[in-house]
PDB file of C-alpha atoms in Angstrom:
ATOM      1  CA  MET A   1    -106.603  88.712  48.005  1.00  0.00           C
ATOM      2  CA  PRO A   2    -106.643  85.119  46.750  1.00  0.00           C
ATOM      3  CA  THR A   3    -104.642  84.018  43.679  1.00  0.00           C
ATOM      4  CA  ILE A   4    -106.128  81.106  41.704  1.00  0.00           C
ATOM      5  CA  VAL A   5    -103.848  79.520  39.146  1.00  0.00           C
ATOM      6  CA  PHE A   6    -104.967  77.206  36.240  1.00  0.00           C
ATOM      7  CA  ALA A   7    -102.162  74.911  35.378  1.00  0.00           C
ATOM      8  CA  SER A   8    -101.768  71.953  33.131  1.00  0.00           C
ATOM      9  CA  PRO A   9     -98.746  70.951  30.956  1.00  0.00           C
ATOM     10  CA  LYS A  10    -101.112  69.887  28.360  1.00  0.00           C
ATOM     11  CA  GLY A  11    -102.808  72.235  25.868  1.00  0.00           C
ATOM     12  CA  GLY A  12    -106.653  71.829  25.415  1.00  0.00           C
ATOM     13  CA  ALA A  13    -107.301  70.763  28.909  1.00  0.00           C
ATOM     14  CA  GLY A  14    -109.732  73.474  29.478  1.00  0.00           C
ATOM     15  CA  LYS A  15    -107.702  76.108  31.520  1.00  0.00           C
ATOM     16  CA  SER A  16    -108.890  79.123  29.549  1.00  0.00           C
ATOM     17  CA  THR A  17    -112.491  78.029  29.571  1.00  0.00           C
ATOM     18  CA  SER A  18    -112.551  77.253  33.167  1.00  0.00           C
ATOM     19  CA  ALA A  19    -110.728  80.558  34.053  1.00  0.00           C
ATOM     20  CA  VAL A  20    -113.205  82.678  32.157  1.00  0.00           C
ATOM     21  CA  LEU A  21    -116.202  80.848  33.491  1.00  0.00           C
ATOM     22  CA  LEU A  22    -114.830  81.364  37.062  1.00  0.00           C
ATOM     23  CA  ALA A  23    -113.880  85.049  36.484  1.00  0.00           C
ATOM     24  CA  THR A  24    -117.241  86.083  34.938  1.00  0.00           C
ATOM     25  CA  GLU A  25    -119.238  84.292  37.686  1.00  0.00           C
ATOM     26  CA  LEU A  26    -117.305  86.086  40.425  1.00  0.00           C
ATOM     27  CA  ALA A  27    -117.444  89.387  38.597  1.00  0.00           C
ATOM     28  CA  GLU A  28    -121.307  88.974  38.042  1.00  0.00           C
ATOM     29  CA  ARG A  29    -121.481  88.567  41.830  1.00  0.00           C
ATOM     30  CA  GLY A  30    -119.887  91.985  42.179  1.00  0.00           C
ATOM     31  CA  ALA A  31    -116.413  91.032  42.972  1.00  0.00           C
ATOM     32  CA  THR A  32    -113.259  92.747  41.159  1.00  0.00           C
ATOM     33  CA  VAL A  33    -111.372  90.260  39.291  1.00  0.00           C
ATOM     34  CA  THR A  34    -108.213  90.384  37.329  1.00  0.00           C
ATOM     35  CA  ILE A  35    -107.219  87.548  34.845  1.00  0.00           C
ATOM     36  CA  ILE A  36    -103.604  87.261  33.942  1.00  0.00           C
ATOM     37  CA  ASP A  37    -103.421  85.813  30.529  1.00  0.00           C
ATOM     38  CA  ALA A  38     -99.955  83.950  30.548  1.00  0.00           C
ATOM     39  CA  ASP A  39    -101.072  81.613  27.702  1.00  0.00           C
ATOM     40  CA  PRO A  40     -98.872  82.455  24.450  1.00  0.00           C
ATOM     41  CA  ASN A  41    -102.091  81.964  22.273  1.00  0.00           C
ATOM     42  CA  LYS A  42    -103.900  84.636  24.221  1.00  0.00           C
ATOM     43  CA  PRO A  43    -107.384  83.052  24.385  1.00  0.00           C
ATOM     44  CA  VAL A  44    -108.531  85.173  27.248  1.00  0.00           C
ATOM     45  CA  SER A  45    -107.183  88.378  25.714  1.00  0.00           C
ATOM     46  CA  SER A  46    -109.020  87.484  22.470  1.00  0.00           C
ATOM     47  CA  TRP A  47    -112.313  87.061  24.558  1.00  0.00           C
ATOM     48  CA  ALA A  48    -111.816  90.213  26.403  1.00  0.00           C
ATOM     49  CA  LYS A  49    -111.545  92.253  23.068  1.00  0.00           C
ATOM     50  CA  ARG A  50    -115.075  91.107  22.298  1.00  0.00           C
ATOM     51  CA  PRO A  51    -118.093  93.038  23.667  1.00  0.00           C
ATOM     52  CA  GLY A  52    -119.773  92.262  26.916  1.00  0.00           C
ATOM     53  CA  LYS A  53    -116.776  91.877  29.349  1.00  0.00           C
ATOM     54  CA  PRO A  54    -117.729  92.866  32.903  1.00  0.00           C
ATOM     55  CA  GLU A  55    -116.510  96.377  33.725  1.00  0.00           C
ATOM     56  CA  ASN A  56    -115.224  95.018  37.061  1.00  0.00           C
ATOM     57  CA  LEU A  57    -113.146  92.371  35.211  1.00  0.00           C
ATOM     58  CA  THR A  58    -109.521  93.257  34.076  1.00  0.00           C
ATOM     59  CA  VAL A  59    -107.349  91.234  31.718  1.00  0.00           C
ATOM     60  CA  VAL A  60    -103.628  91.568  31.962  1.00  0.00           C
ATOM     61  CA  ALA A  61    -101.618  90.134  29.101  1.00  0.00           C
ATOM     62  CA  ASP A  62     -97.899  90.221  27.869  1.00  0.00           C
ATOM     63  CA  VAL A  63     -96.464  88.788  30.957  1.00  0.00           C
ATOM     64  CA  THR A  64     -93.141  87.030  30.983  1.00  0.00           C
ATOM     65  CA  GLU A  65     -91.028  84.801  33.156  1.00  0.00           C
ATOM     66  CA  ASP A  66     -89.524  87.922  34.744  1.00  0.00           C
ATOM     67  CA  SER A  67     -92.726  89.852  35.356  1.00  0.00           C
ATOM     68  CA  ILE A  68     -95.244  87.211  36.201  1.00  0.00           C
ATOM     69  CA  ILE A  69     -94.735  87.426  39.960  1.00  0.00           C
ATOM     70  CA  ASP A  70     -94.908  91.341  39.814  1.00  0.00           C
ATOM     71  CA  ALA A  71     -98.062  91.002  37.699  1.00  0.00           C
ATOM     72  CA  ILE A  72     -99.777  88.715  40.337  1.00  0.00           C
ATOM     73  CA  GLU A  73     -98.727  90.949  43.241  1.00  0.00           C
ATOM     74  CA  ASP A  74     -99.821  94.100  41.494  1.00  0.00           C
ATOM     75  CA  ALA A  75    -103.202  92.538  40.574  1.00  0.00           C
ATOM     76  CA  ALA A  76    -103.689  91.353  44.231  1.00  0.00           C
ATOM     77  CA  THR A  77    -103.450  94.972  45.371  1.00  0.00           C
ATOM     78  CA  GLN A  78    -106.406  96.044  42.940  1.00  0.00           C
ATOM     79  CA  SER A  79    -108.662  93.034  42.673  1.00  0.00           C
ATOM     80  CA  ALA A  80    -110.561  90.956  45.039  1.00  0.00           C
ATOM     81  CA  PHE A  81    -109.662  87.695  42.981  1.00  0.00           C
ATOM     82  CA  VAL A  82    -106.664  87.266  40.865  1.00  0.00           C
ATOM     83  CA  ILE A  83    -106.846  84.362  38.170  1.00  0.00           C
ATOM     84  CA  VAL A  84    -103.925  83.107  36.245  1.00  0.00           C
ATOM     85  CA  ASP A  85    -104.373  81.347  33.112  1.00  0.00           C
ATOM     86  CA  LEU A  86    -100.995  79.764  32.342  1.00  0.00           C
ATOM     87  CA  GLU A  87     -99.370  78.119  29.256  1.00  0.00           C
ATOM     88  CA  GLY A  88     -99.798  74.423  28.627  1.00  0.00           C
ATOM     89  CA  THR A  89     -96.105  73.573  29.368  1.00  0.00           C
ATOM     90  CA  ALA A  90     -93.864  73.152  32.341  1.00  0.00           C
ATOM     91  CA  SER A  91     -91.747  76.353  32.601  1.00  0.00           C
ATOM     92  CA  MET A  92     -90.180  78.569  34.976  1.00  0.00           C
ATOM     93  CA  MET A  93     -93.136  81.179  34.642  1.00  0.00           C
ATOM     94  CA  VAL A  94     -95.608  78.365  35.431  1.00  0.00           C
ATOM     95  CA  GLY A  95     -93.463  77.552  38.529  1.00  0.00           C
ATOM     96  CA  TYR A  96     -93.391  81.091  39.698  1.00  0.00           C
ATOM     97  CA  ALA A  97     -97.121  81.583  39.347  1.00  0.00           C
ATOM     98  CA  ILE A  98     -97.923  78.374  41.229  1.00  0.00           C
ATOM     99  CA  SER A  99     -95.590  79.591  43.983  1.00  0.00           C
ATOM    100  CA  ARG A 100     -97.966  82.519  44.505  1.00  0.00           C
ATOM    101  CA  ALA A 101    -101.159  80.572  44.406  1.00  0.00           C
ATOM    102  CA  ASP A 102    -103.647  80.253  47.114  1.00  0.00           C
ATOM    103  CA  LEU A 103    -105.419  77.549  45.053  1.00  0.00           C
ATOM    104  CA  THR A 104    -104.013  75.651  42.018  1.00  0.00           C
ATOM    105  CA  ILE A 105    -106.809  74.196  39.665  1.00  0.00           C
ATOM    106  CA  ILE A 106    -105.514  71.514  37.474  1.00  0.00           C
ATOM    107  CA  PRO A 107    -107.997  70.894  34.550  1.00  0.00           C
ATOM    108  CA  THR A 108    -108.024  67.600  32.830  1.00  0.00           C
ATOM    109  CA  GLN A 109    -110.156  65.535  30.630  1.00  0.00           C
ATOM    110  CA  GLY A 110    -111.337  62.063  31.641  1.00  0.00           C
ATOM    111  CA  SER A 111    -108.772  60.022  29.692  1.00  0.00           C
ATOM    112  CA  GLN A 112    -105.600  58.215  30.939  1.00  0.00           C
ATOM    113  CA  LEU A 113    -103.401  60.346  28.811  1.00  0.00           C
ATOM    114  CA  ASP A 114    -104.761  63.575  30.207  1.00  0.00           C
ATOM    115  CA  ALA A 115    -104.712  62.089  33.626  1.00  0.00           C
ATOM    116  CA  ALA A 116    -100.963  61.442  33.222  1.00  0.00           C
ATOM    117  CA  GLU A 117    -100.494  65.114  32.425  1.00  0.00           C
ATOM    118  CA  ALA A 118    -102.542  66.147  35.440  1.00  0.00           C
ATOM    119  CA  VAL A 119    -100.115  64.081  37.499  1.00  0.00           C
ATOM    120  CA  LYS A 120     -97.257  66.013  36.117  1.00  0.00           C
ATOM    121  CA  ALA A 121     -98.864  69.299  37.267  1.00  0.00           C
ATOM    122  CA  ILE A 122     -99.496  67.912  40.697  1.00  0.00           C
ATOM    123  CA  LYS A 123     -95.899  66.999  40.943  1.00  0.00           C
ATOM    124  CA  LEU A 124     -94.880  70.499  39.852  1.00  0.00           C
ATOM    125  CA  VAL A 125     -97.002  71.959  42.599  1.00  0.00           C
ATOM    126  CA  ARG A 126     -95.529  69.617  45.206  1.00  0.00           C
ATOM    127  CA  ARG A 127     -92.000  70.809  44.084  1.00  0.00           C
ATOM    128  CA  GLN A 128     -92.972  74.472  44.369  1.00  0.00           C
ATOM    129  CA  GLU A 129     -94.173  73.588  47.865  1.00  0.00           C
ATOM    130  CA  ARG A 130     -90.785  72.373  48.943  1.00  0.00           C
ATOM    131  CA  ALA A 131     -88.827  75.042  47.068  1.00  0.00           C
ATOM    132  CA  PHE A 132     -90.878  77.944  48.913  1.00  0.00           C
ATOM    133  CA  ASN A 133     -91.607  76.160  52.014  1.00  0.00           C
ATOM    134  CA  ARG A 134     -95.286  76.677  51.916  1.00  0.00           C
ATOM    135  CA  THR A 135     -98.434  74.740  51.369  1.00  0.00           C
ATOM    136  CA  ILE A 136    -100.077  75.311  47.959  1.00  0.00           C
ATOM    137  CA  PRO A 137    -103.680  73.904  47.873  1.00  0.00           C
ATOM    138  CA  LEU A 138    -104.522  72.103  44.749  1.00  0.00           C
ATOM    139  CA  ALA A 139    -107.569  70.312  43.196  1.00  0.00           C
ATOM    140  CA  VAL A 140    -108.161  68.453  39.959  1.00  0.00           C
ATOM    141  CA  LEU A 141    -110.951  69.675  37.807  1.00  0.00           C
ATOM    142  CA  PHE A 142    -112.461  67.294  35.240  1.00  0.00           C
ATOM    143  CA  THR A 143    -113.513  69.173  32.079  1.00  0.00           C
ATOM    144  CA  ARG A 144    -115.512  68.384  29.026  1.00  0.00           C
ATOM    145  CA  THR A 145    -117.399  65.680  30.586  1.00  0.00           C
ATOM    146  CA  SER A 146    -120.897  64.654  29.971  1.00  0.00           C
ATOM    147  CA  ALA A 147    -123.638  65.737  32.201  1.00  0.00           C
ATOM    148  CA  ALA A 148    -125.462  62.409  31.693  1.00  0.00           C
ATOM    149  CA  ILE A 149    -122.841  59.737  31.437  1.00  0.00           C
ATOM    150  CA  ARG A 150    -119.947  58.922  33.679  1.00  0.00           C
ATOM    151  CA  PRO A 151    -117.668  56.551  31.566  1.00  0.00           C
ATOM    152  CA  ARG A 152    -115.713  53.626  33.063  1.00  0.00           C
ATOM    153  CA  SER A 153    -112.501  55.362  32.180  1.00  0.00           C
ATOM    154  CA  LEU A 154    -113.367  58.550  34.155  1.00  0.00           C
ATOM    155  CA  GLN A 155    -114.641  56.423  37.185  1.00  0.00           C
ATOM    156  CA  SER A 156    -111.268  54.672  36.989  1.00  0.00           C
ATOM    157  CA  ILE A 157    -109.185  57.818  37.068  1.00  0.00           C
ATOM    158  CA  GLU A 158    -111.314  59.364  39.882  1.00  0.00           C
ATOM    159  CA  ALA A 159    -110.778  56.196  41.938  1.00  0.00           C
ATOM    160  CA  GLU A 160    -107.002  56.309  41.266  1.00  0.00           C
ATOM    161  CA  LEU A 161    -106.782  59.933  42.302  1.00  0.00           C
ATOM    162  CA  LEU A 162    -108.800  59.287  45.392  1.00  0.00           C
ATOM    163  CA  ALA A 163    -106.508  56.250  46.327  1.00  0.00           C
ATOM    164  CA  ASN A 164    -103.571  58.690  46.257  1.00  0.00           C
ATOM    165  CA  LYS A 165    -105.420  61.305  48.370  1.00  0.00           C
ATOM    166  CA  VAL A 166    -105.512  63.760  45.406  1.00  0.00           C
ATOM    167  CA  PRO A 167    -108.211  66.488  45.970  1.00  0.00           C
ATOM    168  CA  MET A 168    -110.811  66.627  43.164  1.00  0.00           C
ATOM    169  CA  PHE A 169    -113.554  69.111  42.562  1.00  0.00           C
ATOM    170  CA  ALA A 170    -117.091  67.526  42.930  1.00  0.00           C
ATOM    171  CA  THR A 171    -118.224  69.835  40.178  1.00  0.00           C
ATOM    172  CA  GLN A 172    -117.138  68.983  36.660  1.00  0.00           C
ATOM    173  CA  ILE A 173    -117.144  71.361  33.654  1.00  0.00           C
ATOM    174  CA  HIS A 174    -119.449  69.746  31.195  1.00  0.00           C
ATOM    175  CA  GLU A 175    -119.175  69.948  27.413  1.00  0.00           C
ATOM    176  CA  ARG A 176    -121.392  72.811  26.529  1.00  0.00           C
ATOM    177  CA  ASP A 177    -121.988  74.764  23.270  1.00  0.00           C
ATOM    178  CA  ALA A 178    -122.428  77.771  25.655  1.00  0.00           C
ATOM    179  CA  TYR A 179    -118.821  77.672  26.720  1.00  0.00           C
ATOM    180  CA  ARG A 180    -117.558  77.898  23.307  1.00  0.00           C
ATOM    181  CA  ALA A 181    -120.145  80.550  22.438  1.00  0.00           C
ATOM    182  CA  ILE A 182    -118.714  83.058  24.910  1.00  0.00           C
ATOM    183  CA  PHE A 183    -115.278  82.897  23.188  1.00  0.00           C
ATOM    184  CA  SER A 184    -117.146  83.364  19.777  1.00  0.00           C
ATOM    185  CA  PHE A 185    -119.369  86.085  20.724  1.00  0.00           C
ATOM    186  CA  GLY A 186    -117.890  87.597  23.886  1.00  0.00           C
ATOM    187  CA  GLY A 187    -119.455  88.463  27.133  1.00  0.00           C
ATOM    188  CA  THR A 188    -120.852  86.138  29.729  1.00  0.00           C
ATOM    189  CA  LEU A 189    -123.230  83.229  29.811  1.00  0.00           C
ATOM    190  CA  SER A 190    -126.005  85.465  31.127  1.00  0.00           C
ATOM    191  CA  LYS A 191    -125.736  87.702  28.152  1.00  0.00           C
ATOM    192  CA  LEU A 192    -125.858  84.886  25.449  1.00  0.00           C
ATOM    193  CA  ASP A 193    -128.922  84.899  23.043  1.00  0.00           C
ATOM    194  CA  PRO A 194    -131.047  81.701  23.768  1.00  0.00           C
ATOM    195  CA  SER A 195    -132.058  81.873  20.019  1.00  0.00           C
ATOM    196  CA  GLN A 196    -128.507  81.447  19.079  1.00  0.00           C
ATOM    197  CA  VAL A 197    -127.098  79.045  21.828  1.00  0.00           C
ATOM    198  CA  ALA A 198    -128.743  75.945  23.253  1.00  0.00           C
ATOM    199  CA  ASN A 199    -129.009  75.013  26.951  1.00  0.00           C
ATOM    200  CA  ILE A 200    -127.600  78.193  28.344  1.00  0.00           C
ATOM    201  CA  LYS A 201    -129.365  77.713  31.649  1.00  0.00           C
ATOM    202  CA  ALA A 202    -127.793  74.386  32.234  1.00  0.00           C
ATOM    203  CA  ALA A 203    -124.403  75.791  31.293  1.00  0.00           C
ATOM    204  CA  ALA A 204    -124.931  78.754  33.852  1.00  0.00           C
ATOM    205  CA  SER A 205    -125.946  76.227  36.541  1.00  0.00           C
ATOM    206  CA  ASN A 206    -122.803  74.231  35.986  1.00  0.00           C
ATOM    207  CA  ALA A 207    -120.675  77.348  35.961  1.00  0.00           C
ATOM    208  CA  ARG A 208    -122.228  78.683  39.144  1.00  0.00           C
ATOM    209  CA  ALA A 209    -121.542  75.333  40.920  1.00  0.00           C
ATOM    210  CA  PHE A 210    -118.007  75.429  39.963  1.00  0.00           C
ATOM    211  CA  ALA A 211    -117.531  79.096  41.175  1.00  0.00           C
ATOM    212  CA  ALA A 212    -119.214  78.264  44.481  1.00  0.00           C
ATOM    213  CA  GLU A 213    -116.916  75.346  45.116  1.00  0.00           C
ATOM    214  CA  VAL A 214    -113.903  77.417  44.375  1.00  0.00           C
ATOM    215  CA  VAL A 215    -115.168  80.086  46.904  1.00  0.00           C
ATOM    216  CA  ALA A 216    -115.731  77.427  49.433  1.00  0.00           C
ATOM    217  CA  LEU A 217    -112.227  75.847  48.963  1.00  0.00           C
ATOM    218  CA  LEU A 218    -110.660  79.187  49.431  1.00  0.00           C
ATOM    219  CA  LYS A 219    -112.523  79.785  52.675  1.00  0.00           C
ATOM    220  CA  ARG A 220    -111.538  76.368  54.094  1.00  0.00           C
ATOM    221  CA  ALA A 221    -107.763  77.142  53.060  1.00  0.00           C
ATOM    222  CA  THR A 222    -107.327  73.591  51.933  1.00  0.00           C
ATOM    223  CA  PRO A 223    -109.183  71.641  49.228  1.00  0.00           C
ATOM    224  CA  VAL A 224    -111.659  69.049  50.322  1.00  0.00           C
ATOM    225  CA  ASN A 225    -111.732  65.676  48.351  1.00  0.00           C
ATOM    226  CA  ALA A 226    -114.786  65.457  46.408  1.00  0.00           C
ATOM    227  CA  ALA A 227    -115.377  62.028  47.877  1.00  0.00           C
ATOM    228  CA  ALA A 228    -115.218  63.180  51.467  1.00  0.00           C
TER     229      ALA A 228
END
């Protein structure tokens, strides 16, 4: 069963939000999903304690450097998808998790400082490929972007990644109140109250597009560049 790892050495890049969006979209399609919450701040575990978590979605926390590989392998025997939300640092645990990934997603915001951190994550994936003698597909995911505006800074980063043949998601995770709301209220986008949260439909469409692209990348076995 595929293991999808969210990795970035920078905190606040959108790893946990993207991981929960993907997991809940897959779960609501009927797939069994396990999220391994390897972030010391435990944002996914906090979300899971609130009402509304899909019954076919399991969250595993309290993993360590010594147990992360066993946790991934155990989850893969029980769930159709394993999603790993890693800590925002470069550590042995991060490296071990990436070594087991069928797809490594590197979330980043559209600034040069964030892009520099994404490059560090890319280099870590490449080192794990050499260490374990296997190809580890990866793709950069832009987060907290505007649905209406593509700043020149973001366009510049995209062009630079494209020039270096770094795969990118065509879908970007936009800045949406609904994404913050599921961490406040629990549950999934589909269960949010429209009287309390704005633009749920647009947020849900964005999340569905992201999940569909992840599934397509897994089926192809290697990520496809967004500009291809």
